[in-house]
Coordinates of C-alpha atoms in Angstrom, one line a residue:
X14 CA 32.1 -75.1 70.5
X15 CA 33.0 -74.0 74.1
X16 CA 30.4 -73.9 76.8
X17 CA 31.1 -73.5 80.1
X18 CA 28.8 -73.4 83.2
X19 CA 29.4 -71.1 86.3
X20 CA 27.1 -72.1 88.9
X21 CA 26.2 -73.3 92.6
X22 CA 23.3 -74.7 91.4
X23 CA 24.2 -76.8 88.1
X24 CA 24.7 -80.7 88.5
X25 CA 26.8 -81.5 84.9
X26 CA 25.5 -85.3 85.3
X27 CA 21.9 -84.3 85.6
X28 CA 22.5 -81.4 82.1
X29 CA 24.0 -84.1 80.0
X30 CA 21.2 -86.0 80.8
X31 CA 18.5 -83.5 80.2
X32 CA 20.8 -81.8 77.4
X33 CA 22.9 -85.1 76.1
X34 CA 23.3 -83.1 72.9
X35 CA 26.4 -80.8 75.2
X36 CA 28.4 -84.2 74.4
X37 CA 29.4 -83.1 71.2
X38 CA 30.8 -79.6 72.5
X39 CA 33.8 -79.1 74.8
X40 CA 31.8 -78.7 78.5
X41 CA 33.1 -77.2 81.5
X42 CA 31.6 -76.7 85.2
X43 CA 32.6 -74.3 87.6
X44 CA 31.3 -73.1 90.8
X45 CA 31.0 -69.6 92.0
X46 CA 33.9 -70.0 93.7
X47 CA 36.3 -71.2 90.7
X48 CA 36.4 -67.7 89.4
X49 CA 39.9 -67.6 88.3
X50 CA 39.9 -71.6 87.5
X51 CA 37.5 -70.9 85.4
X52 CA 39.3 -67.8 83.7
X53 CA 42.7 -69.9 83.5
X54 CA 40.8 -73.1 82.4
X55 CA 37.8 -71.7 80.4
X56 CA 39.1 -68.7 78.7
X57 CA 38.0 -69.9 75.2
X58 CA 34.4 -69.9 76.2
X59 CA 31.9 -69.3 73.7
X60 CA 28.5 -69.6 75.6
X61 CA 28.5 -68.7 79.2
X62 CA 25.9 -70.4 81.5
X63 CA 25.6 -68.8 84.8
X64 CA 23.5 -69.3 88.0
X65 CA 21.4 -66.4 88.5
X66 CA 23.4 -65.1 91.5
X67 CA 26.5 -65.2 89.4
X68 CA 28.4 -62.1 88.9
X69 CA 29.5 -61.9 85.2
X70 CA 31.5 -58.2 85.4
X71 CA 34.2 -56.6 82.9
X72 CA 36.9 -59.3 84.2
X73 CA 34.7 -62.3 83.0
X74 CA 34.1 -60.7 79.9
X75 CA 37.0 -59.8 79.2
X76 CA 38.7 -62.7 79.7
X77 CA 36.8 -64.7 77.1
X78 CA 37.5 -63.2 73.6
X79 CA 35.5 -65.5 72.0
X80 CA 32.0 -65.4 74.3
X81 CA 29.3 -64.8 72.5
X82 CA 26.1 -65.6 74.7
X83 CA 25.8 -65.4 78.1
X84 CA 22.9 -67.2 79.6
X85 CA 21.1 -66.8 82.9
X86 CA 20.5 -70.2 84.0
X87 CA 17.5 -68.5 85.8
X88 CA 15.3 -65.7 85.2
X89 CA 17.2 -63.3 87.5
X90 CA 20.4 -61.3 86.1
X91 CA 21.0 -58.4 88.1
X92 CA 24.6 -59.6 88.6
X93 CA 25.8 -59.4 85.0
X94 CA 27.0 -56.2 83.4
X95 CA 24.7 -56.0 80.7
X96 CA 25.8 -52.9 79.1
X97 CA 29.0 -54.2 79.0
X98 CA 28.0 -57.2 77.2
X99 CA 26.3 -55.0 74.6
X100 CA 29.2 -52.9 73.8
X101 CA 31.1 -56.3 73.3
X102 CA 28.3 -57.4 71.1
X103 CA 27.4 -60.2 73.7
X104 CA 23.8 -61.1 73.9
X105 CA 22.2 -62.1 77.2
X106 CA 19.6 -64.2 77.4
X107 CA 17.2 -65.0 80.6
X108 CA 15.1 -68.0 81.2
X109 CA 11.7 -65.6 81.3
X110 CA 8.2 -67.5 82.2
X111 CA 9.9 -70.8 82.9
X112 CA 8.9 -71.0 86.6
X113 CA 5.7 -68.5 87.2
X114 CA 3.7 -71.3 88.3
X115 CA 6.0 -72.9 90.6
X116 CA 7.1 -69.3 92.1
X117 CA 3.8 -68.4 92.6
X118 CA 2.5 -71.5 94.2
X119 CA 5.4 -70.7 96.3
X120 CA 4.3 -67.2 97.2
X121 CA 0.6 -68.7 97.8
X122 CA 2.4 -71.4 101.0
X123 CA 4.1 -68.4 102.1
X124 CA 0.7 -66.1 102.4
X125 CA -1.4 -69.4 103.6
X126 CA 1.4 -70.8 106.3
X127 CA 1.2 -66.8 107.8
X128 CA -2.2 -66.7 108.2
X129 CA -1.8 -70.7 109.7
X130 CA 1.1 -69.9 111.9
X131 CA 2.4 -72.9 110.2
X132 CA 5.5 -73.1 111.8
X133 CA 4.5 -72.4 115.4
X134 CA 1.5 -75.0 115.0
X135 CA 3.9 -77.6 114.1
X136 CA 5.8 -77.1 116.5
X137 CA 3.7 -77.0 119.5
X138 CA 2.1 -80.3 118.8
X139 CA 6.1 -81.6 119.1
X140 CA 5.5 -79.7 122.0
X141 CA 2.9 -81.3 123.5
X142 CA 0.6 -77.7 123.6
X143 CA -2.0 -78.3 120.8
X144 CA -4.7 -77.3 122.7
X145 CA -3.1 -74.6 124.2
X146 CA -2.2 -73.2 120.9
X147 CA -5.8 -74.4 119.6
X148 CA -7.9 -71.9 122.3
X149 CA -5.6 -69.5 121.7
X150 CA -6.1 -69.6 117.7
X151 CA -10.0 -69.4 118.1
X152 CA -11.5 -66.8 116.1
X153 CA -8.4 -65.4 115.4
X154 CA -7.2 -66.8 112.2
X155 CA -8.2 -65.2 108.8
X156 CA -8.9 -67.5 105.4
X157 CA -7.4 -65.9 102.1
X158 CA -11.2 -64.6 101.1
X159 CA -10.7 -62.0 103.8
X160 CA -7.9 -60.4 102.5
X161 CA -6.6 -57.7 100.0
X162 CA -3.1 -59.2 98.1
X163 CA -1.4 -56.6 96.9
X164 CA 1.1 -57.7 94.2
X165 CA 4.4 -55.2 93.9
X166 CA 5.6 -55.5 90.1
X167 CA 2.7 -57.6 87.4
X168 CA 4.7 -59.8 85.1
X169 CA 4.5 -63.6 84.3
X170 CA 4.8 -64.4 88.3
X171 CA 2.6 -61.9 89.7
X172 CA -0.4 -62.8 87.5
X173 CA 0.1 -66.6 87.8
X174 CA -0.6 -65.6 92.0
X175 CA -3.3 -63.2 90.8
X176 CA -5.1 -66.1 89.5
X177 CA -4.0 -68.3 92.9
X178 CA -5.1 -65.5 95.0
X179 CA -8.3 -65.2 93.0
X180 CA -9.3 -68.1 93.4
X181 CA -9.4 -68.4 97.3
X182 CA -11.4 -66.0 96.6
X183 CA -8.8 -62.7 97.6
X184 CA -9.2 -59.4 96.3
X185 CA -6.2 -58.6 94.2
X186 CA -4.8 -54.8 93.6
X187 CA -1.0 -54.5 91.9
X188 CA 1.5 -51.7 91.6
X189 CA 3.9 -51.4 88.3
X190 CA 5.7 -48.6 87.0
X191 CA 3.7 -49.9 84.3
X192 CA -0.3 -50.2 84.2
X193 CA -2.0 -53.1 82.7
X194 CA -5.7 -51.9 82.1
X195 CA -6.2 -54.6 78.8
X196 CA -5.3 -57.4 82.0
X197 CA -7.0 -55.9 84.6
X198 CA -10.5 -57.8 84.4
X199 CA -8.9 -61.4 82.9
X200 CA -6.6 -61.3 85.9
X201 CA -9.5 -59.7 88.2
X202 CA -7.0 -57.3 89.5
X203 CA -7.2 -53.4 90.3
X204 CA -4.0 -51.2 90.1
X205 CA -3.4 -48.4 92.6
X206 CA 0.2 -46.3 93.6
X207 CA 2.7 -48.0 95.9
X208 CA 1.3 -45.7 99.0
X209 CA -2.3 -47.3 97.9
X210 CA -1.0 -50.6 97.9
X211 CA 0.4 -50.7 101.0
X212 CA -2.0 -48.8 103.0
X213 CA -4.8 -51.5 101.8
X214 CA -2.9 -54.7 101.5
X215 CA -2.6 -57.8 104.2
X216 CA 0.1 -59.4 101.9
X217 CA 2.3 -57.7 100.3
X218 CA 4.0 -59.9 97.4
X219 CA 7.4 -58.7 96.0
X220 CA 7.6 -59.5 92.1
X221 CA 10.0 -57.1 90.6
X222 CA 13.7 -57.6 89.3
X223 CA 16.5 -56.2 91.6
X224 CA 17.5 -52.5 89.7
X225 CA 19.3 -49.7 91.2
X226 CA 15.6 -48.3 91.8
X227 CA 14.6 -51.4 93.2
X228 CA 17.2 -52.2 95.6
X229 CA 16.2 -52.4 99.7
X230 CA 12.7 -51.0 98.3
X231 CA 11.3 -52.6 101.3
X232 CA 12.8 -50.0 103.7
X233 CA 11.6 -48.7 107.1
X234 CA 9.2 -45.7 105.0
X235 CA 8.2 -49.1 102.5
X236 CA 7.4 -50.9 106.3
X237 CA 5.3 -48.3 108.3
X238 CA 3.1 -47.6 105.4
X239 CA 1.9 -50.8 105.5
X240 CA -1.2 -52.4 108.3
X241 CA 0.4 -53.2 111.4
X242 CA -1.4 -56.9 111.1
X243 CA -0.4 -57.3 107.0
X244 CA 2.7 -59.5 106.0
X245 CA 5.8 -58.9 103.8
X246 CA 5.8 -62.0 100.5
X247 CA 9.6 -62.5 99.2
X248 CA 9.6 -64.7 96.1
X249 CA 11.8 -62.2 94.0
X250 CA 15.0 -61.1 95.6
X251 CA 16.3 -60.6 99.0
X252 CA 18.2 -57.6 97.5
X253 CA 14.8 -55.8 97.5
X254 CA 14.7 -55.7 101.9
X255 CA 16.5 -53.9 103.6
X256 CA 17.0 -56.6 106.3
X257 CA 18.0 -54.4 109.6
X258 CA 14.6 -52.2 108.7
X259 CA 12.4 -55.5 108.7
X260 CA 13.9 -56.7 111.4
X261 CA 13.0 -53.6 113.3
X262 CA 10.1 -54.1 111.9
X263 CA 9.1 -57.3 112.7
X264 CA 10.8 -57.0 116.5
X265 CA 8.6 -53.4 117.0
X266 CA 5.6 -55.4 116.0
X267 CA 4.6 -52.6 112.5
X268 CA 3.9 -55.5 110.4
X269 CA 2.8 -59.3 111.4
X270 CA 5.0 -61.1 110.0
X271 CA 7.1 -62.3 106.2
X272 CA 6.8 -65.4 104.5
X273 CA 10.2 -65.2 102.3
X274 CA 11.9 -67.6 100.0
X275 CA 15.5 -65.4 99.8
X276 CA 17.1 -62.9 102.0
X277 CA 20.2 -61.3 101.7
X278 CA 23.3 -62.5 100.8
X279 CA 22.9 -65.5 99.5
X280 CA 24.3 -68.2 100.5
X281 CA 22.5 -67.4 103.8
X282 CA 24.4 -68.1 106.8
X283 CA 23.7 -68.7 110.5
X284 CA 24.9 -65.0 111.4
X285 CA 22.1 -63.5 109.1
X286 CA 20.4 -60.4 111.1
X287 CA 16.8 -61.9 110.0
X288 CA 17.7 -65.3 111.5
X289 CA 17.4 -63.6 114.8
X290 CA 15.1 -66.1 117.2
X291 CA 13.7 -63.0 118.9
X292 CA 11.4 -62.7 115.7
X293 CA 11.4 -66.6 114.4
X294 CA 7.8 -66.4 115.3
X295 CA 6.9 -64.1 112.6
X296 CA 9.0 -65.4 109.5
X297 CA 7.8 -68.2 107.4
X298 CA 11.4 -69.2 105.1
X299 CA 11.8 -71.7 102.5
X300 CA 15.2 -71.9 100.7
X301 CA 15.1 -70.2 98.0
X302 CA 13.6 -73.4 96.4
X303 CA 10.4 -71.5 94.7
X304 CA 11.5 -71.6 91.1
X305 CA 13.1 -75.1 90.9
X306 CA 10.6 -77.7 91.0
X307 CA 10.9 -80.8 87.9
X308 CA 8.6 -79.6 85.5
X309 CA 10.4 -75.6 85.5
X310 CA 13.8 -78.0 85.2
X311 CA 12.8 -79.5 82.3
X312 CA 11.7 -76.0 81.0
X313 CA 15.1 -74.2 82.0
X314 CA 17.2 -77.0 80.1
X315 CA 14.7 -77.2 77.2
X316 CA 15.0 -73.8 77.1
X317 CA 18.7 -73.4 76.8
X318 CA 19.2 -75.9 74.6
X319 CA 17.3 -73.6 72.3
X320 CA 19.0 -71.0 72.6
X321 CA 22.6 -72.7 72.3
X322 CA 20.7 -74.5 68.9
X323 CA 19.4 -70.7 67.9
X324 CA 23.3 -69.7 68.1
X325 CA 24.8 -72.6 66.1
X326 CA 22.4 -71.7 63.4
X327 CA 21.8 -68.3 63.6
X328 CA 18.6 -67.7 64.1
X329 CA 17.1 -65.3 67.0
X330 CA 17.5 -65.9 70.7
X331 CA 14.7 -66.6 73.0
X332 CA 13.9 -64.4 75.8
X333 CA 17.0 -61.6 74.8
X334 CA 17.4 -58.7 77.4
X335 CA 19.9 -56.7 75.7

């Protein structure tokens, strides 16, 4: 069988390792930018393994009479025409639930490192102006138990920092185009509407897939509903801020501050509007390295190799969104 992986993220020595069972297929690796390598090299495909920024679109499919699967090598897909793959009779397949605890200990730094002013602390002890920094932060900064997290979206991410926040002793409301009343007192949250949310909320945590409804939610109405000294959590999507409306934001002084693991487009370069130093005061970043610790790894490739076994013997597919 054919497999081929299309990623920026995929090693191929550390997959044979984790999936040394791939030695008995034909395996191929491409990056994001091998597009039409991979279509001249890799048209016999089978099962399609793409990063979760890929774009897999009518061409790709196309291209590959034989695919059968194609297979986020995340949890994301919004880049892969779904509907198209249906009509083909192409099943997709996500990586669902494999990193909720490592995304939302991720979320957690982010809210903890704005209320610390992490990244300004650090660097004015480099600085030599600890105690500067120290008077100035006297009485000022708020612990986690004085504040209302509200969580945008409530699936496997959102609840794992519902029980995170919960136990710093937050109070926890959600929004989601779904309510969860049978949850509500296990996770100790309360659901309220978006305006609700943000009117009430001194984090607001972003934990909803990147949809045509979805897309720059976080817009400049999203940003003046919320408190003027609340912050803006990305562990989802940078797809979901509009970035020139929180920059305005953030310079105009409507929110505090974002902690953010992505921002738009990835791969984020130097010229990025939200890199401006005029507001590196009031963003917290890591990159994009939420989801990927060892242990949610292990669980992606275990995972997969399920799936690819699944298809060999046709039985059903784990965590199918079409």
């Amino acid at each position: 069988m054919v497999i081929t992986f299309y990623s920026n993220v995929t090693v191929k020595d550390e997959v044979l390792s984790h999936i040394p069972r791939l030695g008995e297929h034909k395996v191929s690796f491409f990056r994001l930018n091998e597009t039409d390598l991979m279509l001249e090299q890799a048209g016999d495909t089978c099962i399609l393994f793409a990063d979760a920024m890929a774009v897999v679109d009518k061409k790709i499919i196309d291209a590959m009479p034989d695919l059968k699967l194609i297979h986020s090598e995340g949890v994301g897909y919004q880049g892969f025409d779904v509907a198209y793959a249906s009509l083909k009779g192409i099943a997709v397949c996500n990586n669902k639930g494999v990193n909720d605890t490592a995304v939302a200990e991720d979320a957690l730094l982010l809210m903890l490192s704005c209320l610390k002013s992490i990244i300004t602390g650090h660097q004015s002890v480099y600085d030599g102006r600890q105690i500067e920094v120290k008077k100035a932060s006297f009485g000022v900064i708020r612990e986690l138990s004085q504040c209302t997290v509200g969580l945008v979206g409530f699936g496997d991410i959102a609840r794992a920092a519902a029980k995170f926040a919960n136990a710093l002793g937050a109070r926890v409301i959600y929004t989601n185009r779904t309510r969860y009343p049978q949850l509500e007192d296990a996770y100790h949250v309360t659901y309220c509407d978006m305006d609700a949310l943000l009117e009430q909320s001194d984090f607001v945590s972003l934990h909803v897939a990147v949809t045509d409804e979805t897309r720059e939610m976080v817009n400049e109405t999203f940003l003046k509903k919320m408190k003027k000294n609340a912050y803006l959590i990305n562990t989802s999507r940078g797809d979901l801020v509009d970035n020139e409306a929180l920059l305005d934001a953030l310079m105009r002084g409507e929110i505090a501050g974002a902690g953010l693991d992505v921002i738009s487009p990835e791969p984020v370069m130097t010229d990025n509007i939200l890199l401006d130093e005029r507001i590196k005061d009031k963003l917290i970043l890591t990159p994009h390295i939420a989801g990927i610790t060892n242990l949610t790894v292990k669980k992606i490739y275990a995972n997969m190799w399920d799936n690819i076994d699944s298809y060999l013997h046709n039985k059903p597919l784990k965590n199918r969104v079409n």
